[in-house]
Amino acid sequence: MMRIATVNVNGVRAAWRKGMEPWLDAAGADIVTLQEVRATDEIAAEVLAGTGYAVHSAEAEAKGRAGVAVLSRMPAAEVRVGIGEEYFARSGRWIESDFRLTDGSSLTVVSAYVHSGEAGTPKQEDKYRFLDRMITRLPELQASADHVLVTGDLNVGHTELDIKNWKANRKKAGFLPEERAYFDRFFGELGYVDVHRRLSGEVPGPYTWWSMRGKAFDNDAGWRIDYQMATPGLAETATAARVDRAAAWGERWSDHAPLVIDYDLPGIAPAG
């Protein structure tokens, strides 16, 4: 079994102070992907030193913004930063890590952080530009590895099941028809599988993000915007999924909760 977790940490230093370390110790994940690291590569490595994970990260040029990382029990054989367009090269939103598995097959794991966006603003145009680039990059990855897993905070609820108050959010970024259409393509013509949805079934949520304001967390008025998108063969090996939701509002160390999925895969072979 291989356990892979993904979580938007909302600042790795703050998350570490608030209780991320006990979760990481208990999760037992072989690979953990992080988003919104909000730290330089050097600081991220310092915070995560001693965890037993190799840390590969991509900081954002804008200080205190974005940032993604892949943590793994064995170092990756190869790491690439960026989604293949110079416009996003230093945005801290996409990192790819290649692993060789003990059966000789290859696995590429991506940590992605899609823009939150804001309808009718340049932020939303950047979001569409990034999603356009994903449309190009996903087939390229599928052609270059036996298994591909794109993880992270993709900042879009795909269907009405993914947002508790979807009717009130129909004209807001994160649930716009134009955004959701990209996910129709990801899980349609491009052939990727929404692993969490497949394992959970057609039920509300399970949500992965709740506002820190008001009673959203207590009332489970959340959004399912964190994903593990797998190529079909990899998706078939998925056996269990869970959201590590905090027991109470005061125990949260991020406004997101980790999405943890188990795959029936061999282990990671040593790099080299």
GROMACS .gro file of C-alpha atoms in nm:
model
  272
    1MET     CA    1   0.000   0.000   0.000
    2MET     CA    2   0.111   0.356  -0.071
    3ARG     CA    3  -0.054   0.639   0.121
    4ILE     CA    4  -0.060   0.982  -0.039
    5ALA     CA    5  -0.190   1.294   0.137
    6THR     CA    6  -0.244   1.648   0.016
    7VAL     CA    7  -0.320   1.962   0.215
    8ASN     CA    8  -0.315   2.339   0.179
    9VAL     CA    9  -0.125   2.436   0.496
   10ASN     CA   10  -0.210   2.809   0.483
   11GLY     CA   11   0.152   2.891   0.572
   12VAL     CA   12   0.380   2.605   0.675
   13ARG     CA   13   0.534   2.794   0.968
   14ALA     CA   14   0.196   2.884   1.115
   15ALA     CA   15   0.062   2.533   1.054
   16TRP     CA   16   0.363   2.380   1.230
   17ARG     CA   17   0.306   2.601   1.534
   18LYS     CA   18  -0.064   2.512   1.545
   19GLY     CA   19  -0.028   2.134   1.532
   20MET     CA   20   0.068   2.010   1.186
   21GLU     CA   21   0.356   1.801   1.322
   22PRO     CA   22   0.142   1.554   1.523
   23TRP     CA   23  -0.084   1.505   1.224
   24LEU     CA   24   0.213   1.439   0.995
   25ASP     CA   25   0.358   1.187   1.241
   26ALA     CA   26   0.026   1.003   1.273
   27ALA     CA   27  -0.080   1.011   0.907
   28GLY     CA   28   0.173   0.750   0.798
   29ALA     CA   29   0.186   0.887   0.445
   30ASP     CA   30   0.455   0.786   0.198
   31ILE     CA   31   0.409   1.108   0.000
   32VAL     CA   32   0.260   1.438   0.122
   33THR     CA   33   0.196   1.734  -0.104
   34LEU     CA   34   0.159   2.085   0.035
   35GLN     CA   35   0.015   2.406  -0.102
   36GLU     CA   36   0.032   2.765   0.020
   37VAL     CA   37   0.364   2.693   0.188
   38ARG     CA   38   0.428   3.069   0.198
   39ALA     CA   39   0.799   3.035   0.269
   40THR     CA   40   1.128   3.023   0.085
   41ASP     CA   41   1.262   2.682  -0.008
   42GLU     CA   42   1.526   2.717   0.263
   43ILE     CA   43   1.274   2.802   0.535
   44ALA     CA   44   1.040   2.521   0.428
   45ALA     CA   45   1.330   2.276   0.451
   46GLU     CA   46   1.418   2.406   0.798
   47VAL     CA   47   1.062   2.375   0.927
   48LEU     CA   48   1.026   2.021   0.791
   49ALA     CA   49   1.373   1.901   0.888
   50GLY     CA   50   1.367   1.593   1.108
   51THR     CA   51   1.033   1.465   0.975
   52GLY     CA   52   1.194   1.177   0.786
   53TYR     CA   53   1.078   1.317   0.454
   54ALA     CA   54   1.279   1.441   0.159
   55VAL     CA   55   1.147   1.789   0.084
   56HIS     CA   56   1.121   1.928  -0.268
   57SER     CA   57   0.956   2.270  -0.286
   58ALA     CA   58   0.890   2.559  -0.522
   59GLU     CA   59   0.868   2.899  -0.361
   60ALA     CA   60   0.680   3.192  -0.509
   61GLU     CA   61   0.856   3.503  -0.632
   62ALA     CA   62   0.596   3.707  -0.444
   63LYS     CA   63   0.705   3.694  -0.081
   64GLY     CA   64   0.460   3.525   0.154
   65ARG     CA   65   0.239   3.394  -0.127
   66ALA     CA   66   0.161   3.054  -0.277
   67GLY     CA   67   0.442   2.796  -0.270
   68VAL     CA   68   0.406   2.420  -0.322
   69ALA     CA   69   0.601   2.117  -0.204
   70VAL     CA   70   0.627   1.740  -0.229
   71LEU     CA   71   0.745   1.542   0.074
   72SER     CA   72   0.846   1.178   0.022
   73ARG     CA   73   0.997   0.895   0.225
   74MET     CA   74   1.248   0.845  -0.057
   75PRO     CA   75   1.389   1.135  -0.259
   76ALA     CA   76   1.239   1.183  -0.603
   77ALA     CA   77   1.436   1.064  -0.904
   78GLU     CA   78   1.365   1.395  -1.079
   79VAL     CA   79   1.191   1.721  -0.988
   80ARG     CA   80   1.055   1.989  -1.220
   81VAL     CA   81   0.927   2.329  -1.111
   82GLY     CA   82   0.665   2.511  -1.315
   83ILE     CA   83   0.387   2.412  -1.550
   84GLY     CA   84   0.577   2.482  -1.869
   85GLU     CA   85   0.488   2.845  -1.929
   86GLU     CA   86   0.729   3.124  -1.841
   87TYR     CA   87   0.444   3.341  -1.713
   88PHE     CA   88   0.399   3.098  -1.421
   89ALA     CA   89   0.763   2.992  -1.382
   90ARG     CA   90   0.813   3.168  -1.048
   91SER     CA   91   0.455   3.163  -0.922
   92GLY     CA   92   0.504   2.876  -0.675
   93ARG     CA   93   0.199   2.694  -0.806
   94TRP     CA   94   0.320   2.372  -0.970
   95ILE     CA   95   0.590   2.115  -0.890
   96GLU     CA   96   0.631   1.768  -1.043
   97SER     CA   97   0.820   1.484  -0.872
   98ASP     CA   98   0.905   1.160  -1.052
   99PHE     CA   99   0.944   0.836  -0.857
  100ARG     CA  100   1.060   0.494  -0.963
  101LEU     CA  101   0.860   0.217  -0.796
  102THR     CA  102   1.002  -0.116  -0.686
  103ASP     CA  103   0.821  -0.299  -0.968
  104GLY     CA  104   1.002  -0.082  -1.225
  105SER     CA  105   0.706   0.141  -1.308
  106SER     CA  106   0.713   0.520  -1.286
  107LEU     CA  107   0.493   0.756  -1.084
  108THR     CA  108   0.473   1.133  -1.130
  109VAL     CA  109   0.317   1.327  -0.843
  110VAL     CA  110   0.220   1.693  -0.884
  111SER     CA  111   0.149   1.944  -0.612
  112ALA     CA  112  -0.066   2.220  -0.763
  113TYR     CA  113  -0.213   2.539  -0.624
  114VAL     CA  114  -0.463   2.698  -0.862
  115HIS     CA  115  -0.545   3.066  -0.815
  116SER     CA  116  -0.848   3.145  -0.600
  117GLY     CA  117  -0.963   3.399  -0.857
  118GLU     CA  118  -1.221   3.675  -0.841
  119ALA     CA  119  -1.489   3.703  -1.107
  120GLY     CA  120  -1.431   3.982  -1.356
  121THR     CA  121  -1.078   4.070  -1.242
  122PRO     CA  122  -0.722   4.007  -1.366
  123LYS     CA  123  -0.693   3.740  -1.092
  124GLN     CA  124  -0.963   3.542  -1.269
  125GLU     CA  125  -0.790   3.582  -1.604
  126ASP     CA  126  -0.473   3.438  -1.449
  127LYS     CA  127  -0.678   3.150  -1.314
  128TYR     CA  128  -0.817   3.069  -1.658
  129ARG     CA  129  -0.470   3.099  -1.810
  130PHE     CA  130  -0.336   2.849  -1.555
  131LEU     CA  131  -0.627   2.610  -1.614
  132ASP     CA  132  -0.564   2.638  -1.990
  133ARG     CA  133  -0.205   2.536  -1.927
  134MET     CA  134  -0.325   2.239  -1.721
  135ILE     CA  135  -0.531   2.125  -2.020
  136THR     CA  136  -0.205   2.110  -2.215
  137ARG     CA  137   0.017   1.965  -1.943
  138LEU     CA  138  -0.203   1.679  -1.820
  139PRO     CA  139  -0.184   1.476  -2.145
  140GLU     CA  140   0.191   1.540  -2.163
  141LEU     CA  141   0.236   1.390  -1.818
  142GLN     CA  142   0.014   1.095  -1.902
  143ALA     CA  143   0.235   1.019  -2.201
  144SER     CA  144   0.558   1.033  -2.000
  145ALA     CA  145   0.486   0.813  -1.693
  146ASP     CA  146   0.310   0.488  -1.609
  147HIS     CA  147   0.110   0.660  -1.336
  148VAL     CA  148   0.030   1.029  -1.281
  149LEU     CA  149  -0.132   1.188  -0.976
  150VAL     CA  150  -0.215   1.558  -0.972
  151THR     CA  151  -0.290   1.671  -0.619
  152GLY     CA  152  -0.366   1.995  -0.445
  153ASP     CA  153  -0.590   2.290  -0.384
  154LEU     CA  154  -0.745   2.344  -0.725
  155ASN     CA  155  -0.989   2.609  -0.598
  156VAL     CA  156  -1.291   2.489  -0.796
  157GLY     CA  157  -1.589   2.288  -0.681
  158HIS     CA  158  -1.672   2.066  -0.976
  159THR     CA  159  -2.036   1.982  -0.903
  160GLU     CA  160  -2.320   2.085  -0.675
  161LEU     CA  161  -2.216   1.806  -0.438
  162ASP     CA  162  -1.886   1.983  -0.379
  163ILE     CA  163  -2.020   2.298  -0.212
  164LYS     CA  164  -2.267   2.303   0.077
  165ASN     CA  165  -2.424   2.638  -0.026
  166TRP     CA  166  -2.381   2.603  -0.400
  167LYS     CA  167  -2.687   2.809  -0.495
  168ALA     CA  168  -2.548   3.117  -0.320
  169ASN     CA  169  -2.211   3.074  -0.493
  170ARG     CA  170  -2.315   3.028  -0.855
  171LYS     CA  171  -2.171   3.365  -0.959
  172LYS     CA  172  -1.858   3.351  -0.744
  173ALA     CA  173  -1.508   3.234  -0.830
  174GLY     CA  174  -1.468   2.872  -0.740
  175PHE     CA  175  -1.805   2.764  -0.877
  176LEU     CA  176  -1.842   2.956  -1.202
  177PRO     CA  177  -1.970   2.753  -1.500
  178GLU     CA  178  -1.657   2.843  -1.697
  179GLU     CA  179  -1.433   2.704  -1.421
  180ARG     CA  180  -1.634   2.387  -1.378
  181ALA     CA  181  -1.613   2.324  -1.752
  182TYR     CA  182  -1.237   2.274  -1.719
  183PHE     CA  183  -1.302   1.995  -1.469
  184ASP     CA  184  -1.553   1.838  -1.707
  185ARG     CA  185  -1.260   1.812  -1.948
  186PHE     CA  186  -1.012   1.687  -1.687
  187PHE     CA  187  -1.248   1.405  -1.591
  188GLY     CA  188  -1.389   1.359  -1.940
  189GLU     CA  189  -1.186   1.384  -2.257
  190LEU     CA  190  -0.849   1.397  -2.077
  191GLY     CA  191  -0.926   1.075  -1.895
  192TYR     CA  192  -0.823   1.166  -1.541
  193VAL     CA  193  -1.022   1.033  -1.246
  194ASP     CA  194  -1.141   1.226  -0.941
  195VAL     CA  195  -1.028   0.958  -0.696
  196HIS     CA  196  -1.189   1.108  -0.386
  197ARG     CA  197  -1.528   1.132  -0.558
  198ARG     CA  198  -1.502   0.779  -0.697
  199LEU     CA  199  -1.433   0.632  -0.355
  200SER     CA  200  -1.682   0.852  -0.165
  201GLY     CA  201  -1.974   0.811  -0.405
  202GLU     CA  202  -2.238   1.065  -0.496
  203VAL     CA  203  -2.272   1.226  -0.154
  204PRO     CA  204  -2.239   1.588  -0.035
  205GLY     CA  205  -1.867   1.662   0.006
  206PRO     CA  206  -1.679   1.525   0.187
  207TYR     CA  207  -1.558   1.884   0.218
  208THR     CA  208  -1.194   1.984   0.256
  209TRP     CA  209  -1.215   2.361   0.317
  210TRP     CA  210  -1.422   2.573   0.554
  211SER     CA  211  -1.402   2.946   0.615
  212MET     CA  212  -1.236   3.046   0.940
  213ARG     CA  213  -1.519   3.298   0.990
  214GLY     CA  214  -1.855   3.236   1.149
  215LYS     CA  215  -1.991   2.885   1.203
  216ALA     CA  216  -1.891   2.736   0.866
  217PHE     CA  217  -1.677   2.463   1.022
  218ASP     CA  218  -1.923   2.379   1.299
  219ASN     CA  219  -2.208   2.356   1.048
  220ASP     CA  220  -1.996   2.170   0.792
  221ALA     CA  221  -2.071   2.442   0.538
  222GLY     CA  222  -1.762   2.363   0.335
  223TRP     CA  223  -1.619   2.325  -0.014
  224ARG     CA  224  -1.451   2.023  -0.169
  225ILE     CA  225  -1.173   2.196  -0.361
  226ASP     CA  226  -0.874   1.973  -0.280
  227TYR     CA  227  -0.824   1.688  -0.522
  228GLN     CA  228  -0.626   1.380  -0.614
  229MET     CA  229  -0.665   1.340  -0.992
  230ALA     CA  230  -0.522   1.015  -1.121
  231THR     CA  231  -0.464   0.844  -1.451
  232PRO     CA  232  -0.710   0.555  -1.492
  233GLY     CA  233  -0.475   0.269  -1.407
  234LEU     CA  234  -0.362   0.442  -1.089
  235ALA     CA  235  -0.719   0.529  -0.993
  236GLU     CA  236  -0.813   0.162  -1.013
  237THR     CA  237  -0.562   0.085  -0.737
  238ALA     CA  238  -0.716   0.334  -0.490
  239THR     CA  239  -0.868   0.151  -0.194
  240ALA     CA  240  -0.966   0.410   0.068
  241ALA     CA  241  -1.002   0.785   0.110
  242ARG     CA  242  -1.052   1.006   0.411
  243VAL     CA  243  -1.051   1.373   0.506
  244ASP     CA  244  -0.860   1.435   0.829
  245ARG     CA  245  -1.106   1.693   0.959
  246ALA     CA  246  -1.017   1.839   1.298
  247ALA     CA  247  -1.235   1.733   1.589
  248ALA     CA  248  -1.315   2.096   1.674
  249TRP     CA  249  -1.267   2.445   1.532
  250GLY     CA  250  -0.996   2.528   1.785
  251GLU     CA  251  -0.790   2.224   1.683
  252ARG     CA  252  -0.752   2.330   1.321
  253TRP     CA  253  -0.402   2.409   1.197
  254SER     CA  254  -0.522   2.523   0.854
  255ASP     CA  255  -0.848   2.629   0.695
  256HIS     CA  256  -0.815   2.314   0.480
  257ALA     CA  257  -0.813   1.954   0.600
  258PRO     CA  258  -0.579   1.688   0.457
  259LEU     CA  259  -0.714   1.453   0.191
  260VAL     CA  260  -0.556   1.110   0.241
  261ILE     CA  261  -0.589   0.825  -0.010
  262ASP     CA  262  -0.442   0.475  -0.008
  263TYR     CA  263  -0.327   0.310  -0.331
  264ASP     CA  264  -0.240  -0.055  -0.387
  265LEU     CA  265   0.104   0.024  -0.527
  266PRO     CA  266   0.454  -0.105  -0.461
  267GLY     CA  267   0.696   0.112  -0.267
  268ILE     CA  268   0.927   0.383  -0.391
  269ALA     CA  269   1.265   0.256  -0.509
  270PRO     CA  270   1.580   0.446  -0.409
  271ALA     CA  271   1.665   0.723  -0.656
  272GLY     CA  272   1.975   0.686  -0.870
   0.00000   0.00000   0.00000
